[in-house]
Coordinates of C-alpha atoms in Angstrom, one line a residue:
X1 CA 27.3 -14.2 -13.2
X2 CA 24.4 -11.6 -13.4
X3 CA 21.8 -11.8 -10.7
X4 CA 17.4 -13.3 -10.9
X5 CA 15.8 -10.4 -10.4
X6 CA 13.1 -10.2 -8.0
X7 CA 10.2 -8.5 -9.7
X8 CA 8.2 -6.9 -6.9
X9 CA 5.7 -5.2 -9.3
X10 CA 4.8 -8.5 -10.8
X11 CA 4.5 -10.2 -7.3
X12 CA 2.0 -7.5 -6.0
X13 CA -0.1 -8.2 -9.2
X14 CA -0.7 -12.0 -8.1
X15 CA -1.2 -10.7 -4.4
X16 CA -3.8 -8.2 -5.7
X17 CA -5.8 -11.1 -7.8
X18 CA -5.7 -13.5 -5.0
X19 CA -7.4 -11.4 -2.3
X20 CA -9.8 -10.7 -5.1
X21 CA -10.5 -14.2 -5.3
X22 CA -10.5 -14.4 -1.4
X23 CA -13.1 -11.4 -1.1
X24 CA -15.5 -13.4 -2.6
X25 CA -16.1 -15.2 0.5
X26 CA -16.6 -12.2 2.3
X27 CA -20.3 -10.5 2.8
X28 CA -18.8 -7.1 3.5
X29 CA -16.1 -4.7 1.6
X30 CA -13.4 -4.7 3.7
X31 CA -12.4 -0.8 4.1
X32 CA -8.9 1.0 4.4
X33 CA -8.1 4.4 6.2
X34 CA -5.5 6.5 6.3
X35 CA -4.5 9.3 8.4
X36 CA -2.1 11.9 6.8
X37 CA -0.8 14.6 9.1
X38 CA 0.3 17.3 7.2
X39 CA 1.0 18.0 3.3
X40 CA 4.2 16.2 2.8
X41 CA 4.6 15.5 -1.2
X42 CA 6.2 12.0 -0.4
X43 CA 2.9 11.0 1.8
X44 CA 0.8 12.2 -0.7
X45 CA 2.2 10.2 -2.9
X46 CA 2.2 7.1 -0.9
X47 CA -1.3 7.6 0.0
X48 CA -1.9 7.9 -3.8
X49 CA -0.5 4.5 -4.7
X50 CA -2.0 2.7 -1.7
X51 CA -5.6 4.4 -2.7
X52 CA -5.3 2.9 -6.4
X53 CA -4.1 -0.4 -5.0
X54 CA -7.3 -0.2 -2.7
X55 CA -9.7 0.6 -5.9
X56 CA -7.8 -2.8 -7.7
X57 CA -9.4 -5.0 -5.2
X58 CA -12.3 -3.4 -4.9
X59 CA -11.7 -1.8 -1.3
X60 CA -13.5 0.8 0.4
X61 CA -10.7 3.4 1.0
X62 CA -10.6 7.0 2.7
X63 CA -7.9 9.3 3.7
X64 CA -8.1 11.4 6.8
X65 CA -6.6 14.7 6.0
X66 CA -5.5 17.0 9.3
X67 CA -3.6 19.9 9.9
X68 CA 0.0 19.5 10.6
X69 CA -0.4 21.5 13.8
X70 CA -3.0 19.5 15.2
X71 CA -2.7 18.7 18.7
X72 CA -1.7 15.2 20.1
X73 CA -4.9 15.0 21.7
X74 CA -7.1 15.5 18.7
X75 CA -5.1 13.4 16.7
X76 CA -5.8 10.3 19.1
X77 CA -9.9 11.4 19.1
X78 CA -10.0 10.6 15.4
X79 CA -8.0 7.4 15.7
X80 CA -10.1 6.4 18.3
X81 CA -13.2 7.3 16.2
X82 CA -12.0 5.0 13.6
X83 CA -11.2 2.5 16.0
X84 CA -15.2 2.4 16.5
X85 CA -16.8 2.5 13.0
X86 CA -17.9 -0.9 11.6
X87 CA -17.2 0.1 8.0
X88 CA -13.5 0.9 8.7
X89 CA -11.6 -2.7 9.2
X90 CA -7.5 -1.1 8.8
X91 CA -6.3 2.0 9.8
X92 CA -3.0 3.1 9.0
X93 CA -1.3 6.7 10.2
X94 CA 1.1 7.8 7.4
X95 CA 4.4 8.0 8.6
X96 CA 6.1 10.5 9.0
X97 CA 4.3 12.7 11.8
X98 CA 5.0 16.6 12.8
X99 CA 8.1 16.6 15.9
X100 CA 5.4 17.5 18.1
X101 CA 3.4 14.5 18.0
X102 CA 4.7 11.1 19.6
X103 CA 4.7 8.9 16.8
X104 CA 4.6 6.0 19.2
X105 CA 1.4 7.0 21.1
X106 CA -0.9 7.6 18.3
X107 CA 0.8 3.8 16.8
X108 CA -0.4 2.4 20.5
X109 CA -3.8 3.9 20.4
X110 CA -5.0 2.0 17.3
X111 CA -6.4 -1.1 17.8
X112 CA -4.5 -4.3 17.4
X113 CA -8.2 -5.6 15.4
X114 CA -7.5 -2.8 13.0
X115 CA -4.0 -2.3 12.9
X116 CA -3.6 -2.2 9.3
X117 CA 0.2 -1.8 9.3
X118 CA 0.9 -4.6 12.1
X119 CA 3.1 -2.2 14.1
X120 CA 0.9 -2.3 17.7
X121 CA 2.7 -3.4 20.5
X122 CA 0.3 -6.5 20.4
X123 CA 0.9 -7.5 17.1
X124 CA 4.5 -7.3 17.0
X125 CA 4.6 -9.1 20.2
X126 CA 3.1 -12.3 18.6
X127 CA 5.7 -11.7 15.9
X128 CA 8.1 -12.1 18.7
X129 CA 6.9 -14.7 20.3
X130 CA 6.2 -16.6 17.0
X131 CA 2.9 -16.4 17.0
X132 CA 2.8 -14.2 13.3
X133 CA -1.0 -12.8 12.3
X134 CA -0.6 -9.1 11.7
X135 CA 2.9 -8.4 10.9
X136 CA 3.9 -5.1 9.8
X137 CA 3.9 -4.7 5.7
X138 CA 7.2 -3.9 4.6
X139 CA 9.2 -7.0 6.2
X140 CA 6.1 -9.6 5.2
X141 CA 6.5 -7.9 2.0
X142 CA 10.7 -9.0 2.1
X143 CA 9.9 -12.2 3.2
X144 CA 7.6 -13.1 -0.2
X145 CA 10.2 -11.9 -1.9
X146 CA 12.8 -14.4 -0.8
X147 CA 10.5 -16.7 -0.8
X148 CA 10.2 -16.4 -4.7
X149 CA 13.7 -17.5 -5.3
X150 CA 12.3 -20.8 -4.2
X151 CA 15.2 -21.6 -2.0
X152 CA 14.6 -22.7 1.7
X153 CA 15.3 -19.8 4.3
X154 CA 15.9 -22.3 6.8
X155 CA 19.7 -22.8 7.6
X156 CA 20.4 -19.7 5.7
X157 CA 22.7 -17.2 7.1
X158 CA 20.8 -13.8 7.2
X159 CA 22.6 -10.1 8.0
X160 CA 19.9 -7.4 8.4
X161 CA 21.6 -4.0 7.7
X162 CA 19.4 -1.2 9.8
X163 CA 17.6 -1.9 13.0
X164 CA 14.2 0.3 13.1
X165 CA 11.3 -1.1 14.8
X166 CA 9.8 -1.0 11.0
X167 CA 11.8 -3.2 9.2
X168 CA 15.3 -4.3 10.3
X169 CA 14.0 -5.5 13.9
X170 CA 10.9 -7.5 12.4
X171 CA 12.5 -9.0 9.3
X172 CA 15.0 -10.0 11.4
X173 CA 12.7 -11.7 13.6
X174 CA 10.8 -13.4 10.8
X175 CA 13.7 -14.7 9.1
X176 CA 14.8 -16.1 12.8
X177 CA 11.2 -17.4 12.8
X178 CA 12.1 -19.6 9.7
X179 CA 15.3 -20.8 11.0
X180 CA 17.9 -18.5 9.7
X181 CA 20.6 -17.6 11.5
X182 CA 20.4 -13.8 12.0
X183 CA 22.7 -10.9 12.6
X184 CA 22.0 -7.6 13.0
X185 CA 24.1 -4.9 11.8
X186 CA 24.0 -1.2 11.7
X187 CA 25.5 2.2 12.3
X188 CA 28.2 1.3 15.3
X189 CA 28.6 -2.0 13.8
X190 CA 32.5 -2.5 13.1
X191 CA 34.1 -4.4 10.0
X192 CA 30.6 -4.0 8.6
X193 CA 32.1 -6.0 5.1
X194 CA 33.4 -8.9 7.2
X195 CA 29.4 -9.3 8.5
X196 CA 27.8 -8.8 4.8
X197 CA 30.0 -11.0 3.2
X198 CA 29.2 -13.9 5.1
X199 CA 25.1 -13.9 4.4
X200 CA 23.3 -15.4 2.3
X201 CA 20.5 -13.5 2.8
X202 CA 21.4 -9.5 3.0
X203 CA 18.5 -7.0 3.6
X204 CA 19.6 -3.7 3.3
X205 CA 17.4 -1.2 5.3
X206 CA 19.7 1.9 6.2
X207 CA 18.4 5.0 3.9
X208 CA 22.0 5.7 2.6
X209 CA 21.8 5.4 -1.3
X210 CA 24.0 2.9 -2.8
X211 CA 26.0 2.0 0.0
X212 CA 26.1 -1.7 0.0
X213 CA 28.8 -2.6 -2.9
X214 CA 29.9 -5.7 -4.8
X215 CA 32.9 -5.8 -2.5
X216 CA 30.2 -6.2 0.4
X217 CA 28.3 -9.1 -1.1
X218 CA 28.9 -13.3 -1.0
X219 CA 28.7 -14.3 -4.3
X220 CA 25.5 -16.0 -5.8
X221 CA 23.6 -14.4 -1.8
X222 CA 19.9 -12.9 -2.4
X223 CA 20.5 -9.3 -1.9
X224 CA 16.7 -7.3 -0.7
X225 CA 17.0 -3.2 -1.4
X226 CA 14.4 -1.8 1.2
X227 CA 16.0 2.0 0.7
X228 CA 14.4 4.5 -1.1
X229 CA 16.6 7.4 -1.7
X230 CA 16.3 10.6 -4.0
X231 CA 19.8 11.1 -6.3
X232 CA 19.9 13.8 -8.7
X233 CA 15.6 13.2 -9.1
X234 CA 16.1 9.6 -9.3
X235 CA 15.2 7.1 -7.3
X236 CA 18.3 4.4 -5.9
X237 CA 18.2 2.2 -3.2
X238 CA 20.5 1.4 -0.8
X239 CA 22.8 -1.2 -3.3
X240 CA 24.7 0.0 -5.6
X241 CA 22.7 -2.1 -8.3
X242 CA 24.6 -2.4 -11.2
X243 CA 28.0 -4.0 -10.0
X244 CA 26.1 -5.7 -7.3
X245 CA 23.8 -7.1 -9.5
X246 CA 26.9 -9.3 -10.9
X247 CA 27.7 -10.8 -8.0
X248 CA 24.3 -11.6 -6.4
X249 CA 22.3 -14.8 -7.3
X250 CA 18.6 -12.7 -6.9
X251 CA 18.9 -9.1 -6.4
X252 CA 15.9 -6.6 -5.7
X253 CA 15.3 -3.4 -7.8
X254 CA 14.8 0.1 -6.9
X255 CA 12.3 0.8 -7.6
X256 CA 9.9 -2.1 -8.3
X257 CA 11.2 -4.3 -5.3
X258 CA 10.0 -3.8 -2.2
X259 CA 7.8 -1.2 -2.5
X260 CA 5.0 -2.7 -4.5
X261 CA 4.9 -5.4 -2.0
X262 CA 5.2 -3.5 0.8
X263 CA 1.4 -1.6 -0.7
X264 CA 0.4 -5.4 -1.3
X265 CA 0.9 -6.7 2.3
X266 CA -1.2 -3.6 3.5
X267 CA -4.4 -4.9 1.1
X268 CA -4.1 -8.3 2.9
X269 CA -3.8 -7.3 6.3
X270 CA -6.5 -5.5 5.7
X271 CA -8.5 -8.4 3.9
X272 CA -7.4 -10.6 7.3
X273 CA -8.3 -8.0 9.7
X274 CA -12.0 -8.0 7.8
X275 CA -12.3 -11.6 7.7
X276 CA -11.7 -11.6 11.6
X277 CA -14.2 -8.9 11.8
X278 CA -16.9 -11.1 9.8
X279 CA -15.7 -14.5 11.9
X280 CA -13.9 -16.3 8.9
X281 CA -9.8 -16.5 8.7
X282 CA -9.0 -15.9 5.3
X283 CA -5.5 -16.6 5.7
X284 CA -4.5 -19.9 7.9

């Protein structure tokens, strides 16, 4: 059996031309900013791909370039300053930030109305409380893909491998929130194979390249790569692809998976966060 692959490229490419349709009922452009501590080549590249996504849909975007030793302080004056301007409907801080700046704080200081990446305490309390609006990119982005296999979620078994408040924790949570049964697995987790086996759903969010085998996998289960890991200048995710692929019923590539809808989910929280802003909910 070979797996369905999940085509996350193609995915993002009908996200992108529905919130074009959907900004027509908008009488404002709905902008985008990001906030990029530092010169990191992986940021820059991110912030690349997420500035020609913005262009697609006709998005205002910017990018906030700032010293990597800029203070704390300083840091949360400019997101406060974007907090205030009516042109500016998402922000979004680019991940990762210098050791001496709480990476927490600055998330806290932007405002739930603008949080772009649906990671303030507000918004990912309503996720908990199953109440979703803003919910952070990456797992909304995991949960259309599963969705495309067209098979009900509910009553599914789901193992989430990796636990971070960015995407183990809230996938989990929004799978639980459409009535799968969730586990939660991850580095002091014992007989780790015993736990995989069993799901039907396996997300796979651990940064370790290649680490979930065939061995690891129920046969015909929907298998989501969320890792992104450089290998000898190529990118792998955290499955080992090509034997897992023959096991799997729908299986997630890296890269072309996750990450395009990851970039996707960001456009429409931003389209929602500027229909709020206007009065009219885009999304109900």
């Amino acid at each position: 059996m070979s797996s369905k692959i999940l085509n996350g490229t193609r995915l993002a490419q009908q996200i992108r031309s529905q919130i074009r349709q959907k900004l027509k009922k908008l009488n404002i452009t709905p902008g985008l900013a990001v906030i990029q501590v530092g010169d990191d080549p992986a940021s820059t590249l991110y912030i690349k791909y997420k500035q020609r996504d913005c262009q697609k849909v006709n998005f205002h975007s910017e990018v906030q370039r700032l010293p990597a030793d800029i203070t704390q302080h300083t840091l949360i004056d400019k997101v406060k300053e974007l907090n205030d301007r009516q042109d500016i409907h998402g922000i979004l801080v680019q991940m990762p930030l210098p050791e001496t700046i709480d990476e927490q704080t600055i998330i806290d200081t932007i405002s739930p109305n603008k949080d772009a990446d649906g990671l303030t305490p507000i918004n990912l309390g309503n996720l908990f409380i199953n109440r979703e609006r803003i919910t952070p990119c990456t797992p909304t982005g995991i949960i259309r893909l599963i969705e495309l296999t067209g098979e009900p979620i509910e009553g599914k078994k789901a193992v989430c491998v990796g636990r971070s408040h960015l995407v183990g924790k809230p996938v989990g949570v929004m799978l639980l929130n459409r009535n799968a049964t969730v586990t939660y697995c991850h580095s002091r987790t014992k007989n780790l194979a015993e736990m995989t086996q069993q799901a039907d759903i396996l997300v796979a969010a651990i940064g370790k390249p290649k680490f979930i085998t065939a061995e690891m996998v129920k046969p015909g289960a929907t298998v989501i790569d969320v890792g992104i890991n450089k290998v000898e200048d190529k990118l792998v995710g955290d499955v080992k692809y090509e034997e897992v692929k023959e096991v799997a019923g729908h299986i997630t590539p890296v890269p072309g998976g996750v990450g395009p809808l990851t970039r996707a989910m960001l456009l429409e929280n931003t389209l929602k966060l500027a229909g709020r802003f206007t009065g009219s909910e885009l999304y109900e």
